[in-house]
Coordinates of C-alpha atoms in Angstrom, one line a residue:
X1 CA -12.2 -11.7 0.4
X2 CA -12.3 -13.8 -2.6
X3 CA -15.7 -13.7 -5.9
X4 CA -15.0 -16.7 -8.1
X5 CA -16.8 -18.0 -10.6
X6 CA -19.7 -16.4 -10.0
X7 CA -22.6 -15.9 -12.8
X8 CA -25.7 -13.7 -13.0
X9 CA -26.9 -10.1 -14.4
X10 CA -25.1 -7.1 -14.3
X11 CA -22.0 -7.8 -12.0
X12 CA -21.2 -11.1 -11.9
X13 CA -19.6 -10.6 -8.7
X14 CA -20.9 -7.8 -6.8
X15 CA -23.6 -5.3 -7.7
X16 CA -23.3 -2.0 -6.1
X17 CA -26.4 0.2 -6.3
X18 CA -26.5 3.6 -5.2
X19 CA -30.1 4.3 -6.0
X20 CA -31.5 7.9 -4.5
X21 CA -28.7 6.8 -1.3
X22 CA -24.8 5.9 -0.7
X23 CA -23.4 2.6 -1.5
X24 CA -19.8 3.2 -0.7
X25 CA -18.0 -0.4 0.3
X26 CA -14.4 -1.1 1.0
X27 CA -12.9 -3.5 -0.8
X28 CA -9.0 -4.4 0.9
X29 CA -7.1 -7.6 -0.9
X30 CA -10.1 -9.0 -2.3
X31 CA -9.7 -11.1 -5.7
X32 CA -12.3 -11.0 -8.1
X33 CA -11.9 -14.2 -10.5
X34 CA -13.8 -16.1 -13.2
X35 CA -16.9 -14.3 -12.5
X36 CA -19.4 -13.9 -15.9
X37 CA -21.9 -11.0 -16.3
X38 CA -24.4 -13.1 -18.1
X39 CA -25.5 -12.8 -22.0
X40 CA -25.7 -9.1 -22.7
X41 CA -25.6 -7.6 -19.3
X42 CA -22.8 -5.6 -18.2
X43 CA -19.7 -5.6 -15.3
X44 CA -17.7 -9.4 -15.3
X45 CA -16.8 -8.7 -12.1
X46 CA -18.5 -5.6 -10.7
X47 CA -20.9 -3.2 -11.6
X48 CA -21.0 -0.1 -9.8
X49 CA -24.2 2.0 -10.1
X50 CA -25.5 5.7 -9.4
X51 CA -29.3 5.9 -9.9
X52 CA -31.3 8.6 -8.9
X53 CA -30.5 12.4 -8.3
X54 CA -28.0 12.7 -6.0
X55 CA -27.3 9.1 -5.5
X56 CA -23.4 7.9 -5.0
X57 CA -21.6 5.0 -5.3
X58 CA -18.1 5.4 -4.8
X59 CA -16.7 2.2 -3.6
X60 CA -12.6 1.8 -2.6
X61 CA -10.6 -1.4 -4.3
X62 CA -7.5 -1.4 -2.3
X63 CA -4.7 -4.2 -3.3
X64 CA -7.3 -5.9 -5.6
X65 CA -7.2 -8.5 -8.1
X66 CA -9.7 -8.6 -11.2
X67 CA -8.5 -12.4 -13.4
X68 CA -10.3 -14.0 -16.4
X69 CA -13.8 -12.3 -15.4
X70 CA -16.2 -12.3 -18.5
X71 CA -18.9 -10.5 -20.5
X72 CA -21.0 -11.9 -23.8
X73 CA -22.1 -9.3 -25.9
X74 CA -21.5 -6.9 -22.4
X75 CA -19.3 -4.6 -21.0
X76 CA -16.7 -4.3 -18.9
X77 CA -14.9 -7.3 -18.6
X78 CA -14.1 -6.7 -14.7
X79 CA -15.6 -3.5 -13.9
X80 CA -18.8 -1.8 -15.9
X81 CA -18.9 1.9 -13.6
X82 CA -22.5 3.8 -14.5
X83 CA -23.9 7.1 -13.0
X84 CA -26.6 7.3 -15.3
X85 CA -29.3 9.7 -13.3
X86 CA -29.3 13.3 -12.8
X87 CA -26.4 14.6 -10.0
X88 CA -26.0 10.6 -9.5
X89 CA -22.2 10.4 -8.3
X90 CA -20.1 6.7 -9.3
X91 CA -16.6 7.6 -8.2
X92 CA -14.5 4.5 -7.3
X93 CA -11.2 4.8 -6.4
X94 CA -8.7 1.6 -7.6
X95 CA -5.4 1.8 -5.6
X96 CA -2.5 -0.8 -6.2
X97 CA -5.0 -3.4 -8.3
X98 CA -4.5 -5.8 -11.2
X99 CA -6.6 -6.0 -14.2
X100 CA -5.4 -9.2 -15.9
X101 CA -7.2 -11.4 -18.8
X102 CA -10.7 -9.7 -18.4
X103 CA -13.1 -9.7 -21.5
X104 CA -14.7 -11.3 -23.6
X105 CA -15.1 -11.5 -27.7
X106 CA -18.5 -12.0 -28.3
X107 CA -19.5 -7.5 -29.0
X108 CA -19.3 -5.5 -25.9
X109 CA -16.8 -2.7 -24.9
X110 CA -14.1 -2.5 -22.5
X111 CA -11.9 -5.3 -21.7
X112 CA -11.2 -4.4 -18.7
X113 CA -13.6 -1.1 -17.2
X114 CA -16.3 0.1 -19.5
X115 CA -17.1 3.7 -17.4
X116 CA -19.8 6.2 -18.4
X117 CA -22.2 8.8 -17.5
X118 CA -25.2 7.6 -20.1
X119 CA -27.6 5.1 -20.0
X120 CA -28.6 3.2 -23.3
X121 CA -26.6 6.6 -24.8
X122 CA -29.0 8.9 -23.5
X123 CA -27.8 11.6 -21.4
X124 CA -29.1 12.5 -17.6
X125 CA -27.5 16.2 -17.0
X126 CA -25.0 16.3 -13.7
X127 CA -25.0 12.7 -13.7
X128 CA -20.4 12.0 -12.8
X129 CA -18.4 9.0 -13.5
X130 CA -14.6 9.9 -12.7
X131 CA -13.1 6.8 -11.2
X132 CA -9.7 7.1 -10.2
X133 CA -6.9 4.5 -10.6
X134 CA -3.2 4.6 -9.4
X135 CA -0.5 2.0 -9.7
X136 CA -2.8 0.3 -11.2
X137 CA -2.1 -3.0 -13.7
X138 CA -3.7 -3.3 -16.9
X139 CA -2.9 -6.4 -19.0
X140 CA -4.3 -9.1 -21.2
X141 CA -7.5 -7.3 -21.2
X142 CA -9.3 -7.9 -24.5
X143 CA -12.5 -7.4 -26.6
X144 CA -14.0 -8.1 -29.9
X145 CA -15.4 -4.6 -29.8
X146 CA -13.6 -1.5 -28.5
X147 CA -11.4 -0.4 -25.9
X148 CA -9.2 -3.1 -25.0
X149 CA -8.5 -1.9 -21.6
X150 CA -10.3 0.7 -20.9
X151 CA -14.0 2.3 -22.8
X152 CA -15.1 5.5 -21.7
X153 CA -18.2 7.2 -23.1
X154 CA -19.2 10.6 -21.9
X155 CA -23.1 11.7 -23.2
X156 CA -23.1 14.6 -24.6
X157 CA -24.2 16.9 -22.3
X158 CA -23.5 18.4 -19.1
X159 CA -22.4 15.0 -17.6
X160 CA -18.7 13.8 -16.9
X161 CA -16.7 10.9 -17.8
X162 CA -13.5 11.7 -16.9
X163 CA -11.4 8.2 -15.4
X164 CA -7.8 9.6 -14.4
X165 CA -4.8 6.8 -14.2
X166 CA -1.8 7.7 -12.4
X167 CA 1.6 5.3 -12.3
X168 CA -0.6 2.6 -14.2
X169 CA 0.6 0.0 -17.3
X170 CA -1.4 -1.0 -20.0
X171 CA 0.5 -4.0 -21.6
X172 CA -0.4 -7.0 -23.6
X173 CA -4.6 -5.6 -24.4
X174 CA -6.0 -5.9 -27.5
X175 CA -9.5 -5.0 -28.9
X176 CA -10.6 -4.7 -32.4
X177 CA -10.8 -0.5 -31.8
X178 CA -7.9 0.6 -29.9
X179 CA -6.2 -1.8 -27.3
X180 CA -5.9 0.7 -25.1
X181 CA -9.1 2.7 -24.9
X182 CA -11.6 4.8 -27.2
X183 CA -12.3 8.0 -25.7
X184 CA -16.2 9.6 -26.6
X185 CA -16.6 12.7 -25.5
X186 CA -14.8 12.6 -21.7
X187 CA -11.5 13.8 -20.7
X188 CA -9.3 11.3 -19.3
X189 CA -5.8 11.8 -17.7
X190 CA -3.0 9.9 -17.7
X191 CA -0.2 10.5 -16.1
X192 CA 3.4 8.6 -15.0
X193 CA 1.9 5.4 -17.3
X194 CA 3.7 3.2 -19.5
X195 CA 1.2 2.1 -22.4
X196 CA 3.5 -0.5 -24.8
X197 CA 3.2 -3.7 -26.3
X198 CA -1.3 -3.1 -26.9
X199 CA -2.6 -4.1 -30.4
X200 CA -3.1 -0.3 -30.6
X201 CA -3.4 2.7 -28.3
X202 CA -5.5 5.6 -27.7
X203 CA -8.4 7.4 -29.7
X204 CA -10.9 10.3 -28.5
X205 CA -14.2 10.8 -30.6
X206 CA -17.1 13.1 -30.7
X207 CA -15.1 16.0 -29.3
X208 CA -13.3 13.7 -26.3
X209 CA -9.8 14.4 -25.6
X210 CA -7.2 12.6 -23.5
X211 CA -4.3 13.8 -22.0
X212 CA -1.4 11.7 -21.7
X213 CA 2.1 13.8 -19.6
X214 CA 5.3 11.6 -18.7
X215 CA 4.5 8.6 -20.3
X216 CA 5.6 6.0 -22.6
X217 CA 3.5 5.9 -25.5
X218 CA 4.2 3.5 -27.7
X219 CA 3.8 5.2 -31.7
X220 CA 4.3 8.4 -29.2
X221 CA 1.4 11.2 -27.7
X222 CA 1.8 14.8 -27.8
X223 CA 2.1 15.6 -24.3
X224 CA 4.8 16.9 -21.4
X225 CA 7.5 14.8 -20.8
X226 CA 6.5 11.7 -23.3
X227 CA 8.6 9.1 -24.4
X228 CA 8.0 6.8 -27.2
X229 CA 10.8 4.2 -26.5
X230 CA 11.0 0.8 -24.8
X231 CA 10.6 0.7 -21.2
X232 CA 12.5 -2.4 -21.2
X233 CA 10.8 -4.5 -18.9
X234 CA 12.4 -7.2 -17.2
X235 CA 11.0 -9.6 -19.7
X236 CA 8.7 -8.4 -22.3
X237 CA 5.1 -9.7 -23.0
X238 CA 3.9 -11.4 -25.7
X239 CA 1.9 -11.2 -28.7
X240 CA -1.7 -9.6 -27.4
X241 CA -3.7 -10.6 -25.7
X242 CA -1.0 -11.7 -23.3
X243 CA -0.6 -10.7 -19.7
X244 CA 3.0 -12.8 -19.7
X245 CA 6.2 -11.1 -18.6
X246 CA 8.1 -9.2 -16.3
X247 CA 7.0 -6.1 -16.4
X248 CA 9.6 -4.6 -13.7
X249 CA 12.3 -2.4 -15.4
X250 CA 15.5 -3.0 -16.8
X251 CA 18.5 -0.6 -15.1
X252 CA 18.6 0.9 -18.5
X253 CA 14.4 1.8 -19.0
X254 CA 14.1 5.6 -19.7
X255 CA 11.3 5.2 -17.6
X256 CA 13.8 5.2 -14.6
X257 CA 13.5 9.0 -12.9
X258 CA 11.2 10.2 -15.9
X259 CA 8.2 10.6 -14.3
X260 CA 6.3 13.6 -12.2
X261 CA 6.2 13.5 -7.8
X262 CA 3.3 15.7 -8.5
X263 CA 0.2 13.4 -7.6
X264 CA 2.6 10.0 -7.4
X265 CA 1.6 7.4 -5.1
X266 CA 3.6 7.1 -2.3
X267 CA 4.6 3.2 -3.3
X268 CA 4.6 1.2 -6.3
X269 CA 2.5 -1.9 -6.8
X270 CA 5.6 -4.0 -4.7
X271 CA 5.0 -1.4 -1.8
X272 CA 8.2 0.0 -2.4
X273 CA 8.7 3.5 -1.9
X274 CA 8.7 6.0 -4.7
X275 CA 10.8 7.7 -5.8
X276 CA 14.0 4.9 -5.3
X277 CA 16.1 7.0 -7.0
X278 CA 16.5 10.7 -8.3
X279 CA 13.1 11.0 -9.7
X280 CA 9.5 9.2 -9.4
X281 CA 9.8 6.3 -12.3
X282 CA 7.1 5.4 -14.8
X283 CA 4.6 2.4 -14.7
X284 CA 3.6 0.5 -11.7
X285 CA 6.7 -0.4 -10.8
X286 CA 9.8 1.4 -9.6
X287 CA 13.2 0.3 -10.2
X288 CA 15.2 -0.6 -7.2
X289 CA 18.7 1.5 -7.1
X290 CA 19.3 -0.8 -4.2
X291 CA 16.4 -3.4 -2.9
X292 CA 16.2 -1.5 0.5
X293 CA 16.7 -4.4 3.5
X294 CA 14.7 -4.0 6.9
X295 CA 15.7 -5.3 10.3
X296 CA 13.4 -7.0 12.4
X297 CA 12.3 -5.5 15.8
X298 CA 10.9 -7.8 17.8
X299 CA 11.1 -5.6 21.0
X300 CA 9.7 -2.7 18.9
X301 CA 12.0 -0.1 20.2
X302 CA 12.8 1.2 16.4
X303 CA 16.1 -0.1 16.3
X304 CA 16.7 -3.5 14.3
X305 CA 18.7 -6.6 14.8
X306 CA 21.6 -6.8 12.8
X307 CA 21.3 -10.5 12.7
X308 CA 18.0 -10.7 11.3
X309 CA 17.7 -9.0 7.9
X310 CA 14.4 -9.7 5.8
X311 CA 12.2 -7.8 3.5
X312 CA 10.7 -3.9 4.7
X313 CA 7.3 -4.2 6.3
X314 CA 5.0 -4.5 9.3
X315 CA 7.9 -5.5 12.4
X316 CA 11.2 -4.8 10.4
X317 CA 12.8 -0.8 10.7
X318 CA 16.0 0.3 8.7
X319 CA 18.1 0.2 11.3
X320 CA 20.3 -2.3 12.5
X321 CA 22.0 -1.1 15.5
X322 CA 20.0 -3.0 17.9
X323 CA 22.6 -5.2 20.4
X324 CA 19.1 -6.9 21.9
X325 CA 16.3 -7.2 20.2
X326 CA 14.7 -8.5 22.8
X327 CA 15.0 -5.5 25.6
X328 CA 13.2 -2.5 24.7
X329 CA 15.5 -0.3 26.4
X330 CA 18.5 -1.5 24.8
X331 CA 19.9 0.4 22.2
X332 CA 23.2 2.1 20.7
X333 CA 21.5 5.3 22.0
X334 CA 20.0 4.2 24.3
X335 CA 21.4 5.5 28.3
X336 CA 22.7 2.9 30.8
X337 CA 20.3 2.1 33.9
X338 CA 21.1 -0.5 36.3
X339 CA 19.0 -3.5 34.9
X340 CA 21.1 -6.2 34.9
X341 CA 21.0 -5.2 31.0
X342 CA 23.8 -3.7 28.7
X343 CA 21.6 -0.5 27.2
X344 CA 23.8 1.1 25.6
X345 CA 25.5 -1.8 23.4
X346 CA 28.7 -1.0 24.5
X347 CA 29.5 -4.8 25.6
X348 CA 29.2 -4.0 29.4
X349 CA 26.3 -4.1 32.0
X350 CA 25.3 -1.8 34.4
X351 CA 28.5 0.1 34.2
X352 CA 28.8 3.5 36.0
X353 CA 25.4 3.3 37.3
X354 CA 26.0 0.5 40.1
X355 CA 25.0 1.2 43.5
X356 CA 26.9 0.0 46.6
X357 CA 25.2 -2.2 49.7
X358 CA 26.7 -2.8 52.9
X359 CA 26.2 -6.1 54.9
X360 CA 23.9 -6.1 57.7
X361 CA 24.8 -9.4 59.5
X362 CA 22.7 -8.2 62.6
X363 CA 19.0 -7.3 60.2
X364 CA 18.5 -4.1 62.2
X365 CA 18.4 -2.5 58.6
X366 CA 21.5 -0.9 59.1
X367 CA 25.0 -1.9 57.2
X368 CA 29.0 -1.8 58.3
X369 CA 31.6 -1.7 55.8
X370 CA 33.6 -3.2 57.8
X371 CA 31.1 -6.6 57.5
X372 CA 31.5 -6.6 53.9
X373 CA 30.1 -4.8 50.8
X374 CA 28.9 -5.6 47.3
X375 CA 27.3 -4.1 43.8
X376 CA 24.3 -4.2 42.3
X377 CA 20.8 -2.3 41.5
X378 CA 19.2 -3.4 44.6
X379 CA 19.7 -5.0 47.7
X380 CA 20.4 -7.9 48.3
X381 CA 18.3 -10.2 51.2
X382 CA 21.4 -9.1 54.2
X383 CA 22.4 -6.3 53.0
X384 CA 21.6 -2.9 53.5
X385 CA 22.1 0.9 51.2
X386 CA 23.7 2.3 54.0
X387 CA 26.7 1.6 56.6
X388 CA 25.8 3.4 59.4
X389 CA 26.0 0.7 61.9
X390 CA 28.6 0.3 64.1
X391 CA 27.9 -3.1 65.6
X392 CA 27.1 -5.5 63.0
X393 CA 26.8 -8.2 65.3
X394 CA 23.7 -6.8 68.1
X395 CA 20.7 -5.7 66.3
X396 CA 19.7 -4.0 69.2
X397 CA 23.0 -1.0 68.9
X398 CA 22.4 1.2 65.3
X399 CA 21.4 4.5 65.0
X400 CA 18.0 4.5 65.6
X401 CA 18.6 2.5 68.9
X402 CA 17.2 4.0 72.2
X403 CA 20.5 4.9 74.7
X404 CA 20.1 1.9 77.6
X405 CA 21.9 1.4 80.4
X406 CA 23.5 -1.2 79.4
X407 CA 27.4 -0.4 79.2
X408 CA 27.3 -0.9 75.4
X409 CA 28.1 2.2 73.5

């Protein structure tokens, strides 16, 4: 699915109101680009909204893409995420999405996700805003405000704000307040991220505190397992706002290995597994020890063709000890069955499991030896599986035969 260059009130793209119900959409590969929230109205790209006690809206952005969306004197350059009602519930989950050159310069907050449990700054008790974001990509973002990337405002009462990014980069953002994000009152995690090259970095207010554990921290965090050194990318970005570079990593990062299994996505933002190595890596990508090659398997029998090498997905398996990729029961493992097919890739057919048929010149359904044999899986049209005939030239003298008078034994 594809929202582009789409204008109008809060969400330029897509609205999603839970109001005193569920509005929980899926969205799978969808790119969200060029959309504009409209003069001081709030979400370039989305706004996601919980209204009313008990109300949720916890959409699911799977492999999405949020470009160059837009807010004037808004928030939320891509995604403005609001549960601003007593017990209202606005939970989205981002998995494997890109937040590139969202913003906008004219006041506002949050480059890229403005998130809060307030409305206007007043607080609705119970009302929860924790979205969730993993492998997610977070550069180019900008503001003229605060919070390049990310803004997060928790009122100040028994409400929650409390985003949590796992495996996620925040490169190339820049705001006039922290590149990164300002923190007010919530608790945000971070955890296996890689925040380097931003205008500035991270800053909690009103009694808000982040917590930042095997990352890369450029200017360094107090935390488990940070680094403040250069992850090394590939090709580093420049000056922000800038979303150019190669943000894969170098076979030197200390990113490589220095990160925590515990909560890791399963892949990186590539779909490569994690870990590739001895550890779980840091950022949204993880360096390749050795770019893993699939096999295709066009007969889908789990063994690959040797002869066909391509990239790991959807019809390709590790293993390339298929002799025919076309028969599904033909495999180095496989056992031999007469099929006119070598199963078991050992370069001969049908061996060992031949059967023997006798001619039957006379079609009485009984074979002689003596009339001639041959191998195969089934019978051929004159012969028979047995030779049990003792006259191959009278159909009317086999074993089955009535005894006539006839003097023919």
């Amino acid at each position: 699915c594809t929202f582009t260059n789409n204008n109008g009130g809060n969400g330029g793209g897509f609205f999603n109101f839970g109001w005193n119900g569920v509005a929980n959409p899926t969205f799978t590969t969808c790119t969200f680009s060029g959309n504009n929230a409209g003069y001081g109205s709030q979400g370039g790209a989305v706004h996601n909204y919980a209204n009313g006690g008990g109300s949720a809206a916890n959409p699911v952005f799977t492999n999405c893409s949020f470009l160059n969306n837009s807010i004037n004197a808004g928030s939320g350059g891509a995604v403005f995420n609001n549960a601003d009602e007593a017990n209202g519930i606005a939970n989205p989950t981002f998995d494997n999405c890109s937040f590139i050159g969202n913003g906008g310069w004219n006041g506002g907050a949050g480059g890229a996700v403005y998130n809060t449990s307030a409305r206007n700054n007043f607080c609705f008790p119970g009302g929860v805003a924790n979205p969730t974001f993993s492998n997610c990509l977070f550069s180019g973002n900008y503001t003229g405000n605060e919070g390049g990337a990310i803004r997060n405002y928790q009122a100040n009462c028994a409400a929650y704000s409390n985003p949590t990014f796992t495996n996620c980069s925040f490169v190339g953002n820049y705001a006039s307040v922290n590149g990164v994000m300002l923190n007010s009152t919530g608790f945000p995690i971070f955890k296996n991220c890689i925040l380097w090259g931003n205008n500035s970095g991270i800053a909690d207010n009103f009694g808000g505190s982040t917590t930042v554990t095997y990352s890369i921290v450029e200017g360094g965090y107090a935390g488990t397992g940070n680094l403040n050194a250069d992850p090394l990318f590939v090709t580093a970005p420049g000056a922000p706002p800038s979303s150019s570079g190669d943000l894969h990593l170098q076979a030197a990062s200390p990113a490589i290995d220095a990160g925590t299994a515990s909560g890791a996505p399963a892949n990186d933002l590539d779909d490569f597994p994690r870990p590739s190595g001895a550890g779980v890596d840091m950022g949204v990508y993880e360096f390749q020890v050795a770019p893993p090659t699939c096999y295709a398997d066009t007969d889908g029998d789990s063994y690959g063709d040797p002869d066909a090498p391509g990239a790991c997905g959807a019809g390709y398996v590790a293993d390339n000890t298929d002799c025919n990729d076309n028969c599904a029961a033909c495999y180095s493992s496989a056992a031999e069955v007469c099929d006119g097919e070598d199963n078991d890739c050992d370069s001969e057919i049908d061996e060992g499991v031949l059967s023997t048929f006798y001619a039957d010149n006379d079609d009485d359904g009984f074979g002689s030896f003596n009339s001639g044999t041959v191998q195969g899986c089934s019978p051929p049209p004159g012969y028979s599986a047995n030779d049990d005939d003792c006259n191959d030239n009278l159909a009317s003298i086999n074993p089955d035969a009535p005894e006539v008078c006839n003097l023919l034994a």
